[in-house]
Amino acid sequence: MKQTEKKLQYQTTLIVNGKTEKLTLPAWVSLLDALRHHLDLTGTKKGCDHGQCGACTVICDGKRILSCLTLAVAKDGSEIKTIEGVGSKENPHPLQRAFIEHDAFQCGYCTPGQICSALGMLEEGEAQTLEEIKDSLSGNLCRCGANANIIDAVTEVKANHYE
Amino acid sequence: MKNKNGEIGKAKSRLTALEKVTGSAKYAAEYNVPDLLYGYIVNSSVTKGKITALDETAVRGIPGVVDVLSHNNRPSLPWFDVMYSDMDAPPGSPFKPFYDNEIKYDRQPIALVVADSFETARYAAAQLKVTYETEDFDVDLRKNLDDARDPSKGLATLIKPLPPSPKGDFAKAYGEAAATYDGDFRHGTEHHNPMEMHATTTVYEGEGKLTIYDKTQGTNNSQIYVSNVFGLSYSDVRVLAPYVGGSFGSGLRPQYQLFVCVMAALHLKRNVRVSLDRKQMYTFGHRPQTVMKARFGADAAGKVTAMHHKAVAETSRFEDYNEVVVNWGNILYPAQNTLLEYQLVPLDTYTPIDMRAPGGSTGMHAVETAMDALAYDLKIDPLEFRLRNYAERDVSEDKPFSSKELRECYRQGAEKFGWAERKPEPRSMKRGNRLVGYGMSSGIWDVIALPARAEAIFTKAGKFIVKSAVNDSGQGSYTVMTQIAAEQFGISTEEMTFEYGDSEHPLSPIQGGSYTTGVVGSAVKAACKVLKEELFKKAKRLKNSPFADSEEDAIYFRDGKIYAADDDTVFVNLTDIFQNEKEDKISVTKSNVPNPLKLKQYTRAAHSAAFVEVEVDEQLGTVNVTRAVTAVAAGNIINPKTARSQILGGMVWGISKALREETLTDFKTGRYVNPNLAEYHLPVHADIHDLDVIFVEEKDEIINELGAKGVGEIGLVSMAPAIANAIFHATGRRMTEFPIHFEDLVL
């Protein structure tokens, strides 16, 4: 039986936060679980595992994606940016600073997804008005109800760094 | 003792902020300990009956599967109910997972598959073949209202009192009233849905010793439960929960993932993690569906004279969960003739559990709708009508308020909102093709007092450390406790270390009911006070101490020193105390026990007033809360920044309660049909607009050592009724069912 199991493992290379990670994974491992269980990058959160809450948002080859709906093996060779790669405690990204300043979270569980989604949105550069920004970030749920503070943080970063 | 540094009242960023924004904060399922096994739970596919067979053959043949646990092969468990009890257990018989083959509710946990990977465990769990013998069940509250009965009394009813006895003559007063309102209300089942799903990682330390990372609102609660159920010594069970990804009540009781995870770890003598999936988050407690009747009567002068408020809520067949639904109206409005009733209907569901503003957010919908309706009937401005019925004293209990600045909430809230711009007639305000409505509501939440303990330490290296087992699931407790402790020693919050979320620290009650700041904060303050006394005593004994003959009121603490109150050049360095000490730290532990005789003389409550503007599109049936102001009187606000976020969160919950969230039940199958975040609707960023918070000044010297009332629930209770009242103003239609559906609004 072990033999069969071995055959179903795939060599997968992911470039995560600039670091090349060579993984041997069964095909059914989501990118989210690969990050959390295999690379100990637990900053990316699991809120539903069904693409309904946005907590698992990461940036893959420059685009924000839901890592729970993505199989890790399907991203062989891709560049993945997770919250750990957005900024560090010593040198936080302006979005991370703004989230602290505006108290844009309470429990902090949706926060990495909110920040990655906001970063993706700002890099995409499509959402311009307040309503467009809110719409563009509405895939990221926040049960603590920090919505207003999140939007304030993002619009401030957009005004100061992306205009 | 005098303090020169005021950390209490400062708007501080939460101390966990950097960890949370960089992803380094670790939650219960994120401890990747070595040789970890993954458990996945199998839930019943029938609502009531018995398991007749459980065929594990296929599951055990799957490579990577380590074990399957169920009632068939579980380790021996205690029989007595009391061993399964916990700090939040309602009267009744607690649910015992895997105890026998009986199925009491839909999706009850029945087996755990343990494997060497998460994916294998999940796949294998789906292969378990279970056969059942089904029995008839009932989960429909409205069909079974005839079975309503009074709740059982127990410990829970001490904290959440049953309604007061009838007063005066309701029927007569209602019959003679110049204006009356008679309404039937209902809200559906709701689930907490914290963003982090419940999970436990159990580290098997050998010899029955466990370290458990649990998603809980009470590390002590989980510790005591695990120790009792599995016959372990308290000192061998350590529960840690430094980060909790929201809870809102879902973590008040030890949930079944903890039970099965610990069972597997002990049985296999291995490290095990069990995470629930989102669907399973709908299988262990909820806000109970509730139906209410409100009949209020007022005289021609606009005074409420008669008040009947009845609520009937569901509970499970095995426990009587109760909440305070109908007591609030008469605390707020001094009617002399009242009939307040609260009953339960046991159904084949799991026991409900407190969910943010339990009872209050349910009851206030009826109270504030009735008040609003009477105001319109009497052609009195709804705000003016509430002022005419302002309670200077709580007539329901015939007690004074310990403090009450609701009048100031009304005044400041109305001014900021621009209530004066409101046109009195319904349907009189428009913006484009949308109707605009202004609505308001009062809010109230009680101030609960409980005992708690804390430890305060000063080290030879000059470090202050304060410890409590208390949790922080996002409310900001860690930050405010640190501020409270820092203030006592005249140091900055950054110089104080507060250790929390660990069952090895001094006992804290489960975190909830808006009482954590007051209850644990008072224990922190008390422990710091004793440490200060201890340090001062030792400072007096130092050789050539300038304080040898000083009294406590002649000195104060600041920056690691004791200063003479009248002369800043006279001081003792606290670390000098260690010249005479054998130990390298001085540590004291203190309990803070509230005085029930003193507290009992007062009604203790936080108040709020919410003002809401809605836009209603009658062609589409959509409602948009375009702006809202909530003014709050909650005593001393320890941290205005995190407290504001608590109120904003409560307001979003109000929007959600009124307009979005509901767990729908299929009465034929006994099953919740939308157990996921796509179909269980929550407000998204696009739904949230201009929200504003005001804290009015309020002093309270009765409630606790800090004069702090807590802000977890008060932002929610007034928001949902204010939305319903704003919709009435916009459309002329009363919204008596939550959540409001678009078909309730289309022309």
XYZ file of C-alpha atoms in Angstrom, chain B residues 46-625:
580
model
C -29.839 11.652 10.914
C -31.457 13.988 13.432
C -32.692 11.497 15.996
C -32.349 7.782 16.560
C -29.698 5.187 17.177
C -26.562 4.057 15.424
C -27.154 0.375 14.619
C -23.836 -0.305 12.904
C -20.620 1.499 12.228
C -18.515 -0.242 9.591
C -14.876 0.822 9.858
C -13.400 -1.795 7.517
C -12.949 0.438 4.493
C -11.613 3.269 6.615
C -9.009 1.195 8.392
C -7.761 -0.111 5.028
C -6.821 3.360 3.814
C -3.047 3.900 4.033
C -2.254 6.517 6.612
C -5.282 5.899 8.817
C -4.156 5.308 12.390
C -7.395 4.753 14.258
C -11.137 5.215 14.294
C -12.740 6.161 17.587
C -16.449 6.014 18.323
C -18.851 4.889 21.057
C -17.904 1.307 20.076
C -14.273 1.477 21.136
C -13.846 4.703 23.060
C -11.801 4.607 26.239
C -13.791 4.371 29.455
C -15.599 7.593 30.342
C -17.299 8.805 33.503
C -21.007 8.210 33.784
C -21.985 11.102 36.053
C -23.188 14.300 34.378
C -21.328 16.466 36.823
C -17.992 15.294 35.429
C -18.945 16.839 32.063
C -20.098 20.107 33.547
C -18.314 23.366 32.832
C -18.391 27.001 33.942
C -21.174 27.797 31.465
C -23.244 24.608 31.645
C -26.982 25.342 31.854
C -29.213 23.233 34.118
C -29.610 19.742 32.682
C -27.427 16.923 31.469
C -24.398 17.966 29.380
C -23.910 16.330 25.989
C -21.350 13.522 26.168
C -19.663 12.906 22.811
C -19.207 9.254 21.762
C -20.918 8.160 24.959
C -23.399 5.734 23.412
C -25.194 5.041 20.150
C -27.950 7.552 20.735
C -28.394 10.436 18.282
C -29.910 13.535 19.865
C -29.554 16.109 17.089
C -28.603 16.484 13.448
C -24.882 16.235 12.692
C -24.024 15.114 16.196
C -20.364 13.980 16.283
C -20.239 10.183 16.213
C -16.705 9.165 15.269
C -13.185 10.458 14.866
C -10.858 9.255 12.151
C -7.179 9.781 12.985
C -4.581 9.723 10.218
C -1.079 10.875 9.450
C -2.269 13.715 7.245
C -5.200 16.096 7.236
C -6.225 15.050 3.732
C -6.200 11.338 4.549
C -8.244 11.880 7.717
C -10.811 13.939 5.820
C -11.060 11.445 2.970
C -11.265 8.480 5.314
C -13.931 10.143 7.465
C -16.147 10.314 4.392
C -15.776 6.542 3.872
C -17.179 5.517 7.249
C -20.346 3.468 6.733
C -22.954 4.166 9.383
C -26.437 2.708 9.633
C -29.107 4.168 11.816
C -32.482 3.437 13.248
C -34.334 6.737 13.002
C -36.902 8.191 15.360
C -39.378 11.042 15.011
C -38.049 14.452 15.901
C -39.168 18.033 16.076
C -37.123 21.179 15.514
C -39.950 23.601 14.685
C -40.400 26.157 17.453
C -43.534 27.787 16.117
C -45.322 24.446 15.749
C -44.601 23.534 19.373
C -45.394 26.719 21.250
C -48.048 24.851 23.236
C -45.228 22.877 24.871
C -43.609 26.041 26.247
C -42.710 25.774 29.916
C -40.722 27.680 32.507
C -36.931 27.204 32.441
C -35.246 25.144 35.153
C -33.360 27.128 37.724
C -29.647 26.675 38.240
C -26.338 28.484 38.453
C -26.970 30.075 35.048
C -30.178 31.737 36.259
C -28.212 33.506 39.003
C -26.190 35.410 36.415
C -29.024 35.534 33.896
C -32.101 36.116 36.085
C -35.586 34.964 35.149
C -38.250 37.678 34.696
C -39.551 39.599 37.707
C -43.100 38.891 38.963
C -46.043 40.724 37.369
C -46.666 44.193 38.749
C -49.868 46.260 38.979
C -52.682 45.244 36.662
C -51.483 44.917 33.100
C -54.851 43.998 31.542
C -56.633 46.944 33.106
C -53.910 49.453 32.251
C -53.612 48.179 28.691
C -57.415 48.384 28.308
C -57.455 51.990 29.499
C -54.422 53.177 27.509
C -54.787 56.076 25.078
C -52.481 54.327 22.613
C -51.588 50.669 22.373
C -49.217 48.536 20.351
C -49.590 44.790 19.895
C -46.892 43.009 17.895
C -45.580 39.505 17.288
C -41.859 39.121 16.748
C -39.535 36.411 15.606
C -35.905 35.889 14.816
C -34.298 32.829 13.363
C -31.420 30.731 14.595
C -28.007 32.391 14.352
C -24.512 30.948 14.560
C -21.449 32.709 15.922
C -19.218 31.939 12.970
C -15.940 33.301 14.292
C -13.490 33.455 11.382
C -11.234 30.902 13.055
C -12.927 27.526 13.140
C -12.817 25.646 16.406
C -9.653 23.591 16.739
C -7.507 21.909 19.336
C -3.892 20.780 19.170
C -3.059 18.370 21.995
C 0.586 17.716 22.804
C 1.033 14.405 24.593
C 3.787 15.041 27.117
C 3.825 11.448 28.449
C 2.345 9.868 31.596
C -1.084 11.416 31.053
C 0.342 14.917 30.954
C -1.049 17.219 28.291
C -0.382 20.641 26.811
C -3.447 21.754 24.901
C -3.795 24.645 22.462
C -7.522 25.184 22.389
C -9.904 27.658 20.856
C -11.723 28.703 23.990
C -12.942 31.713 25.940
C -11.710 30.116 29.150
C -8.424 28.269 29.525
C -9.429 27.227 33.061
C -12.810 26.045 31.803
C -11.205 23.736 29.231
C -8.613 22.578 31.769
C -11.198 21.659 34.416
C -13.422 19.938 31.848
C -10.603 17.828 30.397
C -9.297 16.908 33.842
C -12.728 15.838 35.088
C -13.775 13.920 31.985
C -10.509 12.060 31.501
C -9.612 11.617 35.170
C -6.403 13.645 34.973
C -4.933 15.798 37.671
C -5.461 19.562 37.086
C -1.714 20.085 37.308
C -1.178 17.666 34.405
C -3.455 19.564 32.042
C -2.269 22.884 30.727
C -4.491 24.782 28.322
C -3.096 27.653 26.272
C -5.000 30.109 24.128
C -2.895 33.203 23.525
C -4.677 33.990 20.255
C -8.307 33.224 19.600
C -9.734 34.087 16.188
C -13.042 35.434 17.418
C -15.616 33.550 19.428
C -18.603 35.767 20.345
C -19.764 33.084 22.773
C -18.907 29.970 20.759
C -15.942 29.309 23.057
C -17.768 29.784 26.353
C -18.144 26.019 26.762
C -15.543 23.369 25.948
C -16.589 22.225 22.485
C -16.460 18.711 21.164
C -13.288 19.105 19.128
C -11.479 19.502 22.453
C -13.057 16.363 23.840
C -12.269 14.131 20.856
C -8.795 15.569 20.346
C -7.811 14.888 23.944
C -9.429 11.450 23.832
C -7.382 10.512 20.766
C -4.149 11.903 22.194
C -4.546 9.955 25.425
C -5.633 6.797 23.633
C -2.833 6.856 21.068
C -0.265 8.562 23.308
C 0.472 10.870 20.388
C 0.181 14.527 19.470
C -3.165 15.117 17.782
C -4.922 18.046 16.132
C -8.624 18.228 15.438
C -10.070 21.157 13.493
C -13.732 21.547 12.748
C -14.733 22.443 9.223
C -17.098 25.322 8.580
C -20.133 23.062 8.328
C -19.274 21.568 11.714
C -19.247 25.088 13.151
C -23.041 24.806 12.988
C -23.213 21.716 15.207
C -22.542 22.902 18.753
C -24.572 25.852 19.902
C -26.301 28.858 18.486
C -28.497 31.807 19.303
C -31.901 30.171 19.787
C -34.773 30.994 17.473
C -37.201 33.003 19.561
C -40.773 34.240 19.171
C -42.017 37.186 21.169
C -45.160 39.133 21.862
C -45.094 42.756 22.935
C -48.181 44.680 24.045
C -47.413 48.168 25.318
C -49.899 50.873 26.299
C -49.364 54.603 26.937
C -51.514 57.438 28.265
C -52.308 60.593 26.318
C -49.381 62.421 27.927
C -47.027 59.894 26.403
C -46.209 57.837 29.488
C -45.969 54.081 29.085
C -48.405 52.578 31.585
C -48.683 48.950 30.527
C -46.045 46.529 29.330
C -46.450 42.895 28.342
C -43.395 41.216 26.875
C -43.337 37.485 26.381
C -40.592 35.409 24.799
C -40.572 31.733 23.930
C -37.210 30.312 22.884
C -35.975 26.892 21.912
C -33.618 24.789 23.955
C -32.346 21.238 23.584
C -33.969 18.172 25.118
C -31.026 17.756 27.485
C -30.265 21.234 28.855
C -32.299 24.356 29.669
C -30.383 27.208 28.122
C -31.832 30.528 29.215
C -31.155 34.168 28.455
C -32.498 37.497 29.649
C -34.931 38.600 26.932
C -37.915 40.291 28.575
C -36.438 42.014 31.649
C -34.919 44.990 29.841
C -38.019 47.004 28.851
C -39.119 47.849 32.347
C -35.595 48.738 33.487
C -35.516 51.297 30.673
C -39.110 52.528 30.841
C -40.914 52.808 34.196
C -44.345 51.319 33.390
C -46.235 50.471 36.576
C -48.251 47.571 35.143
C -46.158 44.804 33.715
C -46.387 41.202 32.677
C -43.006 39.741 31.695
C -42.798 36.104 30.670
C -40.027 33.853 29.407
C -40.459 30.215 28.469
C -38.643 27.430 26.693
C -39.614 24.752 24.202
C -37.255 21.748 24.196
C -36.526 20.555 20.658
C -34.223 18.028 18.994
C -31.344 20.451 18.518
C -28.088 21.027 20.318
C -28.267 23.309 23.377
C -28.090 26.994 22.435
C -25.167 28.994 23.804
C -24.698 32.676 24.528
C -24.039 34.640 21.369
C -22.984 38.289 21.479
C -25.598 40.250 23.493
C -27.598 37.085 24.245
C -31.204 37.875 25.081
C -30.681 41.631 25.006
C -30.342 41.822 21.256
C -33.452 39.619 20.964
C -35.644 41.408 23.500
C -34.777 44.968 22.546
C -36.208 44.461 19.076
C -39.687 44.073 20.585
C -39.259 46.740 23.284
C -37.920 49.412 20.959
C -40.357 48.643 18.157
C -43.249 48.939 20.619
C -41.877 52.234 21.947
C -41.414 53.570 18.424
C -44.920 52.543 17.396
C -46.490 54.251 20.418
C -44.537 57.430 19.673
C -45.847 57.521 16.084
C -49.370 56.741 17.284
C -49.282 59.617 19.765
C -47.542 61.875 17.228
C -44.600 62.407 19.555
C -41.020 62.440 18.278
C -39.575 58.971 19.084
C -36.640 60.518 20.940
C -38.921 62.849 22.915
C -41.152 59.863 23.723
C -38.225 58.004 25.241
C -37.240 61.066 27.241
C -40.778 61.320 28.628
C -40.367 57.738 29.790
C -36.848 58.121 31.116
C -36.295 55.939 34.182
C -34.478 57.824 36.927
C -34.797 54.657 38.964
C -35.238 51.008 37.983
C -38.896 50.415 38.822
C -38.731 46.740 37.844
C -36.539 46.026 40.871
C -37.250 49.250 42.769
C -33.568 50.164 42.922
C -31.436 53.158 41.993
C -29.008 52.899 39.099
C -25.351 52.748 40.092
C -24.930 55.347 37.308
C -26.885 56.175 34.170
C -25.939 58.701 31.524
C -28.422 57.556 28.881
C -29.896 61.053 28.662
C -26.472 62.286 27.578
C -26.272 59.453 25.010
C -29.576 60.651 23.550
C -28.429 64.257 23.471
C -24.964 63.782 22.004
C -26.056 61.023 19.638
C -28.997 63.038 18.284
C -26.849 66.116 17.802
C -24.071 64.322 15.960
C -26.543 62.424 13.811
C -28.687 65.436 13.001
C -31.899 63.939 14.356
C -33.528 67.381 14.234
C -33.506 67.178 10.419
C -35.969 64.294 10.543
C -39.397 64.904 9.019
C -41.987 63.300 11.314
C -44.161 61.564 8.729
C -43.245 58.110 7.412
C -42.398 58.033 3.677
C -41.693 61.761 3.775
C -37.963 61.687 2.994
C -36.496 60.624 -0.362
C -33.152 60.457 -2.142
C -33.519 59.720 -5.832
C -35.761 56.688 -6.188
C -35.052 55.559 -2.638
C -36.988 56.227 0.529
C -34.913 57.585 3.385
C -35.693 56.824 7.021
C -34.311 57.918 10.371
C -34.705 55.591 13.312
C -33.388 55.397 16.826
C -33.303 53.010 19.721
C -32.113 52.805 23.298
C -29.771 50.070 24.398
C -28.978 48.454 27.718
C -26.674 45.719 28.999
C -26.079 44.674 32.580
C -22.809 44.874 34.479
C -21.979 41.461 35.864
C -19.693 41.081 38.878
C -17.717 37.882 39.462
C -14.648 36.872 41.452
C -11.279 36.578 39.692
C -7.636 36.192 40.662
C -4.403 37.727 39.451
C -0.736 37.530 40.301
C 1.584 40.528 40.380
C 5.364 40.149 40.311
C 8.345 42.466 40.576
C 11.721 41.011 39.635
C 15.266 41.768 40.640
C 15.875 42.918 37.065
C 13.248 45.588 37.604
C 10.501 43.975 35.568
C 6.809 44.120 36.386
C 4.753 41.059 35.426
C 1.047 40.490 35.989
C -0.630 37.154 35.259
C -4.166 35.944 34.721
C -5.592 32.947 32.881
C -7.964 35.289 31.016
C -8.353 35.090 27.225
C -8.382 37.693 24.501
C -10.339 36.665 21.435
C -10.070 40.118 19.924
C -11.892 42.255 22.466
C -8.609 43.807 23.564
C -8.403 42.338 27.081
C -4.648 41.775 26.851
C -4.090 45.433 26.031
C -6.463 46.911 28.608
C -5.228 44.598 31.385
C -1.684 45.729 30.628
C -2.796 49.358 30.773
C -4.577 48.808 34.099
C -1.519 47.071 35.580
C 0.911 49.691 34.227
C -1.131 52.528 35.690
C -0.833 51.055 39.179
C 2.953 51.365 39.121
C 3.220 54.613 37.202
C 4.954 52.955 34.272
C 4.076 52.871 30.591
C 2.040 50.057 29.074
C 5.135 49.014 27.126
C 7.067 48.518 30.365
C 4.449 46.183 31.848
C 4.304 42.502 30.967
C 0.872 40.944 31.187
C 0.791 37.169 30.759
C -2.569 35.651 29.867
C -4.371 32.865 28.019
C -2.741 30.125 30.101
C -4.560 27.876 32.577
C -1.487 27.845 34.821
C -2.071 31.489 35.644
C -4.511 32.554 38.380
C -8.147 31.653 37.772
C -10.241 33.841 35.526
C -13.913 33.394 34.707
C -14.730 32.543 31.094
C -14.496 35.663 29.002
C -17.913 36.995 28.108
C -20.946 39.055 29.040
C -18.984 42.314 28.699
C -17.664 41.717 32.233
C -14.010 40.846 31.556
C -12.619 44.381 31.841
C -14.429 45.043 35.103
C -13.976 41.600 36.637
C -10.435 40.656 35.649
C -9.320 44.282 35.606
C -10.390 44.610 39.247
C -8.420 41.489 40.139
C -5.381 42.896 38.329
C -5.763 46.158 40.213
C -6.185 44.334 43.532
C -3.070 42.187 42.978
C -1.046 45.266 42.017
C -2.257 47.045 45.148
C -1.024 44.202 47.358
C 2.307 44.117 45.532
C 2.670 47.866 46.043
C 2.015 47.451 49.760
C 4.587 44.671 49.870
C 7.183 46.704 47.978
C 6.564 49.745 50.152
C 6.953 47.666 53.316
C 10.292 46.408 52.060
C 11.377 49.881 50.968
C 10.682 51.143 54.470
C 12.972 48.484 55.895
C 15.943 49.439 53.713
C 18.945 50.841 55.464
C 18.593 54.646 55.628
C 15.215 54.459 53.926
C 13.728 57.932 53.476
C 10.333 56.259 53.986
C 11.062 54.541 57.318
C 8.316 56.551 59.008
C 6.146 57.295 55.966
C 2.543 56.250 55.512
C 1.211 54.920 52.217
C -0.504 58.160 51.330
C 2.815 60.016 51.498
C 4.361 58.136 48.579
C 3.632 57.131 45.005
C 5.067 54.716 42.438
C 6.591 55.876 39.183
C 9.132 54.510 36.711
C 10.322 51.697 38.990
C 10.750 53.973 41.983
C 8.857 55.008 45.067
C 8.718 58.783 45.403
C 7.757 61.012 48.288
C 4.477 62.638 47.349
C 5.665 66.094 48.266
C 9.260 65.896 47.060
C 10.396 64.388 43.750
C 14.015 64.342 44.867
C 13.227 61.813 47.591
C 12.892 58.290 46.211
C 13.868 54.650 46.498
C 14.801 52.505 43.520
C 12.560 49.438 43.753
C 15.366 47.120 42.668
C 17.314 48.179 45.810
C 14.791 46.169 47.797
C 16.530 42.995 46.645
C 19.599 43.881 48.746
C 17.737 42.312 51.663
C 15.958 39.532 49.706
C 16.894 35.902 49.174
C 14.506 35.501 46.233
C 14.991 37.198 42.892
C 11.372 38.243 42.679
C 8.541 39.409 44.865
C 5.221 37.879 43.932
C 1.699 38.206 45.309
C -1.573 36.605 44.239
C -4.872 38.210 45.093
C -8.519 37.390 44.560
C -10.994 40.133 43.963
C -14.377 39.143 45.307
C -17.221 41.577 44.697
C -19.421 42.510 47.632
C -22.867 41.152 46.713
C -24.653 42.998 49.516
C -23.449 46.347 48.239
C -23.982 45.521 44.561
C -27.485 44.161 45.176
C -28.714 47.573 46.205
C -28.249 48.916 42.678
C -29.253 48.184 39.119
C -25.979 48.174 37.233
C -26.092 48.680 33.483
C -24.369 50.204 30.492
C -26.617 52.213 28.168
C -26.562 53.314 24.558
C -28.549 55.222 22.003
C -28.313 54.383 18.308
C -29.374 56.702 15.495
C -29.606 55.219 12.027
C -30.293 56.402 8.508
C -31.463 53.880 5.955
C -32.187 54.017 2.262
C -34.854 51.632 1.053
C -35.404 50.727 -2.567
C -38.953 49.426 -2.684
C -38.607 48.093 -6.205
C -35.715 45.851 -5.258
C -36.527 45.413 -1.563
C -33.026 46.428 -0.563
C -32.039 48.315 2.573
C -28.806 50.222 2.950
C -27.662 51.531 6.320
